[in-house]
């Protein structure tokens, strides 16, 4: 079986470990989307779309038009890049997603009415090194707008929480969980601590799987905060995240690739 990796970083720990599991019996090839315009000849049996750049998405769409199976699909990956569309899809499906407002630019947000209470400002378009910041007052908002005036943004009310994010991931039918200090915490982001599924509040693993159904994703991450008493609030969904350091994740990805032909 031929398996293609659409990535500029085949050495990523998850991909490298899954490749090592697959290569004794299968052929794994890498397509760097930044240097590959098209795939000549017969394609692989399945492609894993790890990269999310415009070039990667264009390559994935071209492969899909030619009949190849891409995991996650280009359409599902693209949806998760737009936090406005993401929030609307989640809320329409009845998921406990944070209420989200969209502003054309950060400068326009700063010129508008005073924001009620602390909020979280994020880049509308999810990407590496995008903007995620807690804003408590107009002064902070003005300073943020001065550095990113033309950035399209979304705004979510800040939900009081413990300062720890629940990082939940799914690879096929497998769910993985960890705790990570929120990047909005005064202490700064710390190490990721793996968490047994039995230690999650009741219903959270099922919630993760429901997110996959709603967004048509096979490999994805769900960022959740506990707002009290185990009540979940989803603040982000990511297509094909790193899932680093999770025992069993490479095996789950290898099995998923073999099952999606």
Coordinates of N, CA and C in Angstrom, one line a residue:
X1 N 0.8 -1.2 0.0 CA 0.0 0.0 0.0 C 0.9 1.2 0.0
X2 N 0.5 2.3 -0.7 CA 1.2 3.5 -0.8 C 0.5 4.6 0.0
X3 N 1.2 5.2 0.9 CA 0.7 6.3 1.8 C 1.5 7.5 1.6
X4 N 0.8 8.6 1.3 CA 1.4 9.9 1.1 C 1.3 10.8 2.3
X5 N 2.3 11.5 2.7 CA 2.3 12.5 3.7 C 2.4 13.9 3.1
X6 N 1.4 14.7 3.3 CA 1.5 16.1 2.7 C 2.0 17.0 3.9
X7 N 3.3 17.2 3.9 CA 3.9 18.0 5.0 C 5.3 18.5 4.6
X8 N 5.7 19.5 5.2 CA 7.1 20.0 5.0 C 8.0 19.5 6.1
X9 N 7.4 18.7 7.0 CA 8.1 18.3 8.2 C 7.9 16.8 8.4
X10 N 8.4 15.9 7.6 CA 8.1 14.5 7.8 C 8.8 13.9 9.1
X11 N 9.7 14.7 9.7 CA 10.3 14.3 10.9 C 9.5 14.6 12.1
X12 N 8.4 15.2 12.0 CA 7.5 15.5 13.1 C 7.3 14.2 13.9
X13 N 7.4 14.2 15.2 CA 7.4 13.0 16.0 C 6.2 12.1 15.7
X14 N 5.0 12.6 15.5 CA 3.9 11.7 15.3 C 4.0 11.1 13.9
X15 N 4.4 11.9 12.9 CA 4.5 11.3 11.5 C 5.6 10.3 11.4
X16 N 6.8 10.7 12.0 CA 7.9 9.8 12.0 C 7.7 8.5 12.6
X17 N 7.0 8.5 13.8 CA 6.7 7.2 14.5 C 5.7 6.4 13.7
X18 N 4.7 7.0 13.1 CA 3.7 6.3 12.3 C 4.4 5.7 11.1
X19 N 5.3 6.5 10.5 CA 6.0 6.0 9.3 C 6.8 4.8 9.6
X20 N 7.5 4.8 10.8 CA 8.3 3.7 11.2 C 7.5 2.4 11.4
X21 N 6.2 2.6 11.8 CA 5.3 1.4 12.0 C 4.8 0.9 10.6
X22 N 4.7 1.8 9.6 CA 4.1 1.4 8.3 C 5.2 0.8 7.4
X23 N 6.4 1.3 7.4 CA 7.3 1.0 6.3 C 7.8 -0.4 6.2
X24 N 7.7 -1.2 7.2 CA 8.1 -2.6 7.0 C 7.3 -3.3 5.9
X25 N 6.0 -2.9 5.8 CA 5.1 -3.6 4.8 C 4.5 -2.6 3.8
X26 N 4.7 -1.3 3.9 CA 4.0 -0.3 3.1 C 5.0 0.7 2.7
X27 N 4.7 1.4 1.5 CA 5.6 2.5 1.0 C 5.0 3.8 1.5
X28 N 5.8 4.6 2.2 CA 5.4 5.9 2.7 C 6.2 7.0 1.9
X29 N 5.6 7.9 1.3 CA 6.3 9.0 0.6 C 5.8 10.3 1.1
X30 N 6.7 11.3 1.0 CA 6.4 12.7 1.5 C 6.2 13.6 0.3
X31 N 5.2 14.4 0.4 CA 5.0 15.5 -0.6 C 5.1 16.8 0.2
X32 N 6.1 17.6 -0.2 CA 6.3 18.9 0.4 C 5.4 19.9 -0.3
X33 N 4.4 20.4 0.2 CA 3.5 21.2 -0.5 C 4.1 22.5 -1.0
X34 N 5.2 22.9 -0.4 CA 5.8 24.2 -0.7 C 6.7 24.0 -2.0
X35 N 6.9 22.8 -2.4 CA 7.8 22.6 -3.6 C 7.1 21.6 -4.6
X36 N 6.0 21.1 -4.2 CA 5.3 20.1 -5.1 C 4.0 20.8 -5.7
X37 N 4.0 21.1 -7.0 CA 2.8 21.7 -7.6 C 1.8 20.7 -7.9
X38 N 2.2 19.5 -8.4 CA 1.3 18.5 -8.8 C 1.9 17.1 -8.6
X39 N 1.1 16.0 -8.5 CA 1.7 14.7 -8.4 C 1.5 14.0 -9.7
X40 N 2.6 13.7 -10.3 CA 2.6 13.0 -11.6 C 2.3 11.5 -11.4
X41 N 1.6 10.9 -12.4 CA 1.4 9.5 -12.4 C 0.4 9.0 -11.4
X42 N 0.3 7.7 -11.1 CA -0.7 7.2 -10.1 C -0.4 7.8 -8.8
X43 N -1.5 8.1 -8.0 CA -1.3 8.7 -6.7 C -1.2 7.5 -5.7
X44 N -1.0 7.9 -4.4 CA -1.0 7.0 -3.3 C -2.4 6.5 -3.0
X45 N -2.5 5.5 -2.2 CA -3.8 5.0 -1.9 C -4.5 5.9 -0.9
X46 N -3.8 6.6 -0.1 CA -4.3 7.6 0.8 C -3.3 8.6 1.2
X47 N -3.7 9.9 1.4 CA -2.8 10.9 1.8 C -3.2 11.5 3.1
X48 N -2.2 11.7 4.0 CA -2.4 12.4 5.3 C -2.1 13.8 5.2
X49 N -3.1 14.7 5.3 CA -2.9 16.1 5.2 C -2.5 16.8 6.5
X50 N -1.2 16.8 6.8 CA -0.7 17.4 8.0 C -0.5 18.9 7.9
X51 N 0.0 19.4 6.7 CA 0.2 20.8 6.5 C -1.2 21.5 6.2
X52 N -1.2 22.8 6.6 CA -2.5 23.5 6.4 C -2.3 24.9 5.7
X53 N -1.2 25.0 5.0 CA -0.9 26.2 4.2 C -1.7 26.3 3.0
X54 N -1.9 27.4 2.4 CA -2.6 27.5 1.1 C -2.1 26.5 0.1
X55 N -0.8 26.4 -0.1 CA -0.3 25.4 -1.0 C -0.6 24.0 -0.7
X56 N -0.6 23.7 0.6 CA -1.0 22.3 1.0 C -2.5 22.0 0.7
X57 N -3.3 23.0 0.9 CA -4.7 22.8 0.7 C -5.0 22.7 -0.8
X58 N -4.3 23.5 -1.6 CA -4.5 23.4 -3.1 C -4.0 22.1 -3.6
X59 N -2.9 21.5 -3.1 CA -2.4 20.2 -3.5 C -3.5 19.2 -3.1
X60 N -4.0 19.2 -1.9 CA -5.0 18.3 -1.5 C -6.2 18.3 -2.3
X61 N -6.7 19.5 -2.7 CA -7.9 19.6 -3.5 C -7.6 19.0 -4.9
X62 N -6.4 19.2 -5.4 CA -6.1 18.6 -6.7 C -6.1 17.1 -6.6
X63 N -5.5 16.5 -5.6 CA -5.5 15.1 -5.4 C -7.0 14.5 -5.3
X64 N -7.8 15.2 -4.5 CA -9.2 14.8 -4.4 C -9.9 14.8 -5.7
X65 N -9.7 15.9 -6.5 CA -10.3 15.9 -7.9 C -9.9 14.7 -8.7
X66 N -8.7 14.2 -8.5 CA -8.2 13.1 -9.3 C -8.6 11.7 -8.6
X67 N -9.5 11.8 -7.6 CA -10.0 10.6 -7.0 C -9.2 10.0 -5.8
X68 N -8.2 10.7 -5.3 CA -7.5 10.3 -4.2 C -8.2 10.5 -2.9
X69 N -7.9 9.7 -1.9 CA -8.5 9.9 -0.5 C -7.5 10.7 0.3
X70 N -8.0 11.8 0.9 CA -7.2 12.7 1.7 C -7.7 12.8 3.1
X71 N -6.9 12.6 4.1 CA -7.3 12.6 5.5 C -6.5 13.7 6.2
X72 N -7.1 14.7 6.8 CA -8.5 15.1 6.6 C -8.8 15.7 5.2
X73 N -10.0 15.8 4.8 CA -10.3 16.4 3.5 C -9.9 17.8 3.5
X74 N -9.6 18.3 2.3 CA -9.3 19.7 2.1 C -10.4 20.6 2.6
X75 N -11.7 20.2 2.4 CA -12.8 21.0 2.8 C -12.9 21.1 4.3
X76 N -12.7 20.0 5.0 CA -12.8 20.0 6.4 C -11.6 20.8 7.1
X77 N -10.4 20.6 6.5 CA -9.3 21.4 7.0 C -9.5 22.9 6.8
X78 N -10.0 23.3 5.6 CA -10.2 24.7 5.4 C -11.2 25.3 6.3
X79 N -12.3 24.5 6.6 CA -13.3 25.0 7.6 C -12.7 25.4 8.9
X80 N -11.7 24.5 9.4 CA -11.1 24.8 10.7 C -10.1 25.9 10.7
X81 N -9.8 26.5 9.5 CA -8.9 27.6 9.4 C -9.6 28.9 9.7
X82 N -10.9 28.9 9.6 CA -11.7 30.1 9.7 C -12.5 30.0 11.0
X83 N -12.1 30.8 12.0 CA -12.8 30.6 13.3 C -14.2 31.2 13.3
X84 N -14.5 32.1 12.4 CA -15.9 32.5 12.3 C -16.8 31.4 11.8
X85 N -16.4 30.7 10.8 CA -17.2 29.6 10.2 C -17.2 28.5 11.2
X86 N -16.1 28.2 11.8 CA -16.0 27.1 12.8 C -17.0 27.3 13.9
X87 N -17.1 28.5 14.5 CA -18.0 28.8 15.6 C -19.4 28.6 15.1
X88 N -19.7 29.1 14.0 CA -21.1 29.0 13.5 C -21.5 27.5 13.3
X89 N -20.6 26.7 12.7 CA -20.9 25.3 12.5 C -21.1 24.6 13.8
X90 N -20.3 24.9 14.8 CA -20.4 24.3 16.1 C -21.7 24.6 16.8
X91 N -22.0 25.9 16.8 CA -23.2 26.4 17.5 C -24.5 25.9 16.8
X92 N -24.4 25.8 15.5 CA -25.6 25.3 14.7 C -25.8 23.9 15.1
X93 N -24.8 23.1 15.4 CA -24.9 21.7 15.7 C -25.2 21.5 17.2
X94 N -25.3 22.5 18.0 CA -25.6 22.4 19.4 C -24.4 22.1 20.3
X95 N -23.2 22.3 19.8 CA -22.0 22.0 20.6 C -21.8 23.2 21.5
X96 N -21.2 22.9 22.7 CA -21.0 24.0 23.7 C -19.8 24.8 23.3
X97 N -19.9 25.6 22.3 CA -18.8 26.4 21.7 C -18.9 27.8 22.2
X98 N -17.8 28.4 22.5 CA -17.8 29.8 23.0 C -18.5 30.7 22.0
X99 N -19.3 31.6 22.5 CA -19.9 32.6 21.6 C -18.8 33.5 21.0
X100 N -18.9 33.7 19.7 CA -17.8 34.3 18.9 C -18.4 35.4 18.0
X101 N -17.7 36.6 18.2 CA -18.0 37.8 17.3 C -16.8 38.0 16.4
X102 N -17.1 38.5 15.2 CA -16.1 38.7 14.2 C -16.0 40.2 13.9
X103 N -14.7 40.7 13.7 CA -14.4 42.0 13.4 C -13.5 42.0 12.2
X104 N -13.7 42.9 11.2 CA -12.9 43.0 10.0 C -11.5 43.2 10.3
X105 N -11.2 44.1 11.2 CA -9.8 44.3 11.6 C -9.7 44.6 13.1
X106 N -8.6 44.4 13.7 CA -8.4 44.7 15.1 C -8.5 46.2 15.4
X107 N -8.1 47.1 14.4 CA -8.2 48.5 14.6 C -9.7 48.9 14.7
X108 N -10.5 48.3 13.9 CA -12.0 48.6 13.9 C -12.5 48.2 15.3
X109 N -12.1 47.0 15.8 CA -12.6 46.6 17.1 C -12.2 47.6 18.1
X110 N -11.0 48.1 18.1 CA -10.5 49.1 19.1 C -11.3 50.4 19.0
X111 N -11.7 50.8 17.8 CA -12.5 52.0 17.7 C -14.0 51.9 18.1
X112 N -14.4 50.7 18.3 CA -15.8 50.4 18.5 C -16.2 50.6 20.0
X113 N -17.4 50.2 20.4 CA -17.8 50.3 21.8 C -16.9 49.6 22.7
X114 N -16.9 50.0 23.9 CA -16.1 49.4 25.0 C -16.5 47.9 25.2
X115 N -15.6 47.0 25.2 CA -15.9 45.6 25.4 C -16.3 45.3 26.9
X116 N -17.3 44.5 27.1 CA -17.7 44.2 28.4 C -16.9 43.2 29.1
X117 N -16.1 43.6 30.1 CA -15.3 42.6 30.8 C -14.2 42.0 30.0
X118 N -13.4 41.1 30.6 CA -12.3 40.5 29.9 C -12.8 39.7 28.7
X119 N -12.0 39.7 27.6 CA -12.3 38.9 26.4 C -11.0 38.3 25.9
X120 N -11.2 37.3 25.0 CA -10.1 36.7 24.3 C -10.2 37.1 22.9
X121 N -9.1 37.7 22.4 CA -9.1 38.2 21.0 C -8.2 37.2 20.2
X122 N -8.7 36.7 19.1 CA -7.9 35.7 18.3 C -7.9 36.1 16.9
X123 N -6.9 35.7 16.1 CA -6.9 35.9 14.7 C -8.1 35.1 14.1
X124 N -8.8 35.7 13.2 CA -9.9 35.0 12.6 C -9.4 33.7 11.9
X125 N -8.3 33.9 11.2 CA -7.7 32.8 10.4 C -6.7 32.0 11.2
X126 N -7.0 30.8 11.6 CA -6.1 30.0 12.4 C -4.8 29.6 11.6
X127 N -3.7 29.8 12.1 CA -2.4 29.5 11.5 C -1.3 29.5 12.5
X128 N -0.1 29.1 12.1 CA 1.0 29.1 13.0 C 1.4 30.5 13.5
X129 N 1.6 30.7 14.8 CA 1.9 31.9 15.4 C 0.8 33.0 15.2
X130 N -0.4 32.6 15.2 CA -1.5 33.5 15.1 C -1.7 34.3 16.4
X131 N -2.6 35.2 16.4 CA -2.9 36.0 17.6 C -3.9 35.4 18.5
X132 N -3.5 35.3 19.8 CA -4.4 34.8 20.8 C -4.0 35.6 22.1
X133 N -4.9 36.5 22.5 CA -4.6 37.4 23.7 C -5.8 37.7 24.5
X134 N -5.6 37.7 25.8 CA -6.6 38.2 26.7 C -6.5 39.7 26.8
X135 N -7.7 40.3 26.8 CA -7.8 41.8 26.8 C -8.7 42.2 28.0
X136 N -8.2 42.9 28.9 CA -9.0 43.3 30.1 C -9.6 44.7 30.0
X137 N -9.0 45.5 29.2 CA -9.5 46.9 29.2 C -9.1 47.6 27.9
X138 N -9.6 48.8 27.7 CA -9.4 49.5 26.5 C -7.9 49.9 26.2
X139 N -7.2 50.1 27.3 CA -5.7 50.4 27.1 C -5.0 49.2 26.5
X140 N -5.3 48.0 27.0 CA -4.7 46.8 26.4 C -5.1 46.6 25.0
X141 N -6.4 46.8 24.7 CA -6.9 46.6 23.4 C -6.2 47.6 22.4
X142 N -6.0 48.9 22.8 CA -5.4 49.8 22.0 C -3.9 49.4 21.7
X143 N -3.3 48.9 22.7 CA -1.9 48.5 22.5 C -1.8 47.3 21.5
X144 N -2.7 46.4 21.6 CA -2.8 45.2 20.7 C -3.1 45.7 19.3
X145 N -4.0 46.6 19.2 CA -4.4 47.1 17.9 C -3.3 47.8 17.2
X146 N -2.4 48.5 18.0 CA -1.3 49.2 17.4 C -0.3 48.3 16.8
X147 N -0.2 47.1 17.3 CA 0.8 46.1 16.7 C 0.2 45.2 15.6
X148 N -1.1 45.1 15.6 CA -1.8 44.2 14.6 C -3.0 44.9 14.0
X149 N -2.9 46.2 13.5 CA -4.1 46.9 13.2 C -5.0 46.3 12.1
X150 N -4.4 45.6 11.1 CA -5.2 45.1 10.0 C -5.6 43.6 10.1
X151 N -5.3 43.1 11.3 CA -5.6 41.6 11.5 C -7.1 41.4 11.7
X152 N -7.7 40.6 10.8 CA -9.1 40.2 11.1 C -9.1 39.3 12.3
X153 N -10.1 39.6 13.2 CA -10.1 38.9 14.5 C -11.5 38.5 14.9
X154 N -11.5 37.5 15.8 CA -12.8 37.1 16.5 C -12.6 37.4 18.0
X155 N -13.7 37.6 18.7 CA -13.7 37.9 20.1 C -14.6 36.9 20.8
X156 N -14.1 36.3 21.9 CA -14.8 35.5 22.7 C -14.8 36.0 24.2
X157 N -15.9 36.0 24.9 CA -15.8 36.4 26.3 C -14.9 35.4 27.1
X158 N -14.2 36.0 28.0 CA -13.3 35.2 28.8 C -14.1 34.4 29.8
X159 N -14.0 33.1 29.8 CA -14.7 32.3 30.8 C -13.8 31.9 32.0
X160 N -14.2 32.3 33.2 CA -13.4 32.0 34.3 C -13.1 30.5 34.4
X161 N -11.9 30.1 34.7 CA -11.5 28.7 34.7 C -10.3 28.6 35.6
X162 N -9.8 27.3 35.6 CA -8.6 27.0 36.5 C -7.3 27.5 36.0
X163 N -7.3 28.0 34.7 CA -6.0 28.3 34.1 C -5.3 27.2 33.3
X164 N -6.0 26.1 33.3 CA -5.5 24.9 32.5 C -6.5 24.6 31.4
X165 N -5.9 24.4 30.2 CA -6.7 23.9 29.1 C -6.7 22.4 29.0
X166 N -7.9 21.9 28.7 CA -7.9 20.4 28.3 C -7.6 20.3 26.8
X167 N -6.5 19.7 26.5 CA -6.2 19.4 25.1 C -6.7 18.0 24.8
X168 N -7.7 17.9 24.0 CA -8.3 16.6 23.6 C -8.1 16.4 22.1
X169 N -7.7 15.1 21.8 CA -7.3 14.8 20.4 C -8.1 13.5 20.0
X170 N -8.3 13.4 18.8 CA -8.9 12.2 18.2 C -8.1 11.8 17.0
X171 N -7.8 10.5 16.9 CA -7.3 9.9 15.7 C -8.1 8.7 15.4
X172 N -9.0 8.8 14.4 CA -10.0 7.8 14.2 C -10.9 7.6 15.4
X173 N -11.0 6.4 15.9 CA -11.8 6.2 17.0 C -11.1 6.4 18.4
X174 N -9.8 6.6 18.4 CA -9.1 6.8 19.6 C -9.1 8.3 20.0
X175 N -9.3 8.4 21.3 CA -9.3 9.8 21.9 C -8.2 9.8 22.9
X176 N -7.4 11.0 22.9 CA -6.3 11.2 23.8 C -6.6 12.5 24.6
X177 N -6.0 12.6 25.8 CA -6.3 13.8 26.6 C -5.0 14.3 27.3
X178 N -5.0 15.6 27.5 CA -3.9 16.1 28.3 C -4.3 17.5 28.9
X179 N -3.6 17.9 29.9 CA -3.7 19.2 30.5 C -2.5 20.1 30.1
X180 N -2.8 21.3 29.8 CA -1.7 22.3 29.5 C -2.1 23.6 30.1
X181 N -1.1 24.2 30.7 CA -1.4 25.6 31.2 C -1.8 26.5 30.1
X182 N -2.8 27.2 30.3 CA -3.3 28.1 29.2 C -2.3 29.1 28.8
X183 N -2.2 29.4 27.5 CA -1.2 30.5 27.1 C -1.7 31.8 27.5
X184 N -2.9 31.9 28.0 CA -3.4 33.2 28.6 C -3.1 33.3 30.1
X185 N -2.6 32.3 30.7 CA -2.3 32.3 32.1 C -1.1 33.2 32.4
X186 N -1.1 33.9 33.5 CA 0.0 34.7 33.9 C 1.3 33.9 34.1
X187 N 1.2 32.7 34.4 CA 2.4 31.8 34.6 C 3.0 31.4 33.3
X188 N 2.2 31.6 32.2 CA 2.7 31.2 30.9 C 2.5 29.7 30.7
X189 N 2.6 29.3 29.4 CA 2.3 27.9 29.0 C 3.4 27.0 29.6
X190 N 3.1 26.0 30.2 CA 4.0 25.0 30.8 C 4.0 23.7 30.0
X191 N 4.5 22.6 30.6 CA 4.5 21.3 29.9 C 3.1 20.8 29.8
X192 N 3.0 19.9 28.8 CA 1.7 19.1 28.6 C 1.7 17.9 29.5
X193 N 0.6 17.7 30.2 CA 0.6 16.5 31.1 C -0.5 15.6 30.6
X194 N -0.1 14.4 30.3 CA -1.1 13.4 29.8 C -2.2 13.1 30.8
X195 N -3.4 12.8 30.3 CA -4.5 12.6 31.2 C -5.3 11.4 30.8
X196 N -5.6 10.5 31.7 CA -6.4 9.3 31.4 C -7.8 9.7 31.1
X197 N -8.4 9.0 30.1 CA -9.8 9.4 29.7 C -10.7 9.2 30.9
X198 N -10.4 8.3 31.8 CA -11.3 8.1 33.0 C -11.2 9.3 33.9
X199 N -10.2 10.2 33.8 CA -10.1 11.3 34.6 C -10.8 12.6 34.0
X200 N -11.4 12.4 32.9 CA -12.2 13.5 32.3 C -13.6 13.5 32.9
X201 N -14.2 14.7 32.9 CA -15.6 14.7 33.3 C -16.5 13.8 32.4
X202 N -17.5 13.3 33.0 CA -18.4 12.4 32.2 C -18.9 13.1 30.9
X203 N -18.9 12.3 29.8 CA -19.4 12.8 28.5 C -18.4 13.5 27.7
X204 N -17.2 13.9 28.2 CA -16.3 14.6 27.4 C -15.7 13.8 26.2
X205 N -15.3 12.5 26.4 CA -14.9 11.7 25.2 C -15.9 11.7 24.1
X206 N -17.2 11.5 24.5 CA -18.3 11.5 23.5 C -18.4 12.8 22.8
X207 N -18.2 13.9 23.6 CA -18.2 15.2 23.0 C -17.2 15.4 21.9
X208 N -16.0 14.9 22.2 CA -14.9 14.9 21.2 C -15.3 14.2 19.9
X209 N -15.9 13.1 20.0 CA -16.3 12.3 18.9 C -17.4 13.0 18.1
X210 N -18.3 13.7 18.8 CA -19.3 14.4 18.2 C -18.7 15.6 17.4
X211 N -17.7 16.2 17.9 CA -17.0 17.3 17.1 C -16.5 16.7 15.8
X212 N -15.9 15.5 15.8 CA -15.4 14.9 14.6 C -16.5 14.7 13.6
X213 N -17.7 14.3 14.1 CA -18.9 14.1 13.2 C -19.3 15.4 12.5
X214 N -19.4 16.4 13.4 CA -19.9 17.7 12.9 C -19.0 18.4 11.9
X215 N -17.7 18.2 12.1 CA -16.7 18.8 11.2 C -16.1 17.9 10.2
X216 N -16.6 16.7 10.2 CA -16.1 15.7 9.2 C -14.6 15.5 9.2
X217 N -14.1 15.3 10.4 CA -12.6 15.2 10.7 C -12.3 13.8 11.2
X218 N -11.1 13.3 10.8 CA -10.6 12.0 11.2 C -9.5 12.2 12.2
X219 N -8.7 13.2 12.1 CA -7.6 13.5 13.0 C -7.7 15.0 13.4
X220 N -7.9 15.3 14.7 CA -8.3 16.6 15.1 C -8.1 16.8 16.5
X221 N -8.0 18.1 16.9 CA -7.9 18.5 18.3 C -9.0 19.4 18.7
X222 N -9.4 19.3 20.0 CA -10.5 20.1 20.5 C -10.0 20.7 21.8
X223 N -9.9 22.0 21.9 CA -9.5 22.8 23.1 C -10.7 23.1 23.9
X224 N -10.7 22.5 25.1 CA -11.9 22.7 26.0 C -11.4 23.2 27.4
X225 N -12.2 24.1 27.9 CA -12.0 24.5 29.3 C -13.2 24.1 30.2
X226 N -12.9 23.8 31.4 CA -13.9 23.4 32.4 C -14.4 24.7 33.1
X227 N -15.6 25.0 32.8 CA -16.2 26.3 33.4 C -16.8 26.1 34.8
X228 N -16.6 24.8 35.3 CA -17.1 24.6 36.6 C -18.0 23.3 36.7
X229 N -17.7 22.4 37.6 CA -18.5 21.2 37.7 C -18.5 20.3 36.5
X230 N -17.4 20.4 35.7 CA -17.3 19.5 34.5 C -18.0 20.0 33.3
X231 N -18.5 21.3 33.4 CA -19.3 21.9 32.2 C -18.2 22.3 31.2
X232 N -18.3 21.7 30.0 CA -17.2 22.0 29.0 C -17.6 23.2 28.1
X233 N -16.6 23.9 27.7 CA -16.7 25.0 26.8 C -15.6 24.9 25.7
X234 N -16.0 24.6 24.5 CA -15.1 24.4 23.4 C -14.6 25.8 22.9
X235 N -13.3 26.0 22.8 CA -12.8 27.3 22.4 C -12.1 27.2 21.1
X236 N -11.8 26.0 20.6 CA -11.1 25.9 19.3 C -11.1 24.5 18.8
X237 N -11.1 24.3 17.5 CA -11.0 23.0 16.9 C -9.9 23.0 15.9
X238 N -9.0 22.1 15.9 CA -7.8 22.1 15.0 C -7.8 20.8 14.1
X239 N -7.5 21.0 12.9 CA -7.4 19.8 12.0 C -6.0 19.3 12.0
X240 N -5.8 18.0 12.3 CA -4.5 17.3 12.3 C -3.4 18.1 13.1
X241 N -3.7 18.2 14.4 CA -2.6 18.8 15.3 C -1.5 17.8 15.5
X242 N -0.5 18.2 16.3 CA 0.7 17.4 16.6 C 0.5 16.1 17.4
X243 N -0.4 16.2 18.4 CA -0.7 15.0 19.3 C 0.7 14.5 19.8
X244 N 1.5 15.3 20.3 CA 2.8 14.9 20.7 C 2.8 14.2 22.1
X245 N 3.6 13.2 22.2 CA 3.9 12.6 23.5 C 2.7 11.7 24.0
X246 N 1.8 11.4 23.1 CA 0.6 10.6 23.6 C 0.8 9.1 23.2
X247 N 0.9 8.3 24.2 CA 1.1 6.8 24.0 C 0.0 6.3 23.2
X248 N 0.4 5.6 22.1 CA -0.6 5.0 21.2 C -1.0 5.8 20.1
X249 N -0.6 7.1 20.0 CA -1.1 8.0 18.9 C -0.4 7.5 17.6
X250 N 0.9 7.2 17.5 CA 1.4 6.7 16.2 C 0.7 5.5 15.7
X251 N 0.4 4.6 16.6 CA -0.3 3.3 16.2 C -1.7 3.6 15.7
X252 N -2.3 4.6 16.4 CA -3.7 4.9 15.9 C -3.6 5.6 14.5
X253 N -2.6 6.4 14.3 CA -2.5 7.1 13.0 C -2.2 6.1 11.9
X254 N -1.3 5.1 12.2 CA -0.9 4.1 11.2 C -2.2 3.3 10.9
X255 N -2.9 2.9 11.9 CA -4.1 2.1 11.6 C -5.2 2.9 10.8
X256 N -5.3 4.2 11.1 CA -6.2 5.0 10.4 C -5.9 5.1 8.9
X257 N -4.6 5.3 8.6 CA -4.1 5.4 7.3 C -4.5 4.1 6.5
X258 N -4.3 3.0 7.1 CA -4.5 1.7 6.4 C -6.0 1.4 6.3
X259 N -6.9 2.1 7.1 CA -8.3 1.8 7.0 C -9.0 2.8 6.1
X260 N -8.3 3.8 5.6 CA -9.0 4.8 4.8 C -8.7 4.7 3.3
X261 N -8.5 3.5 2.8 CA -8.3 3.3 1.4 C -9.6 3.1 0.6

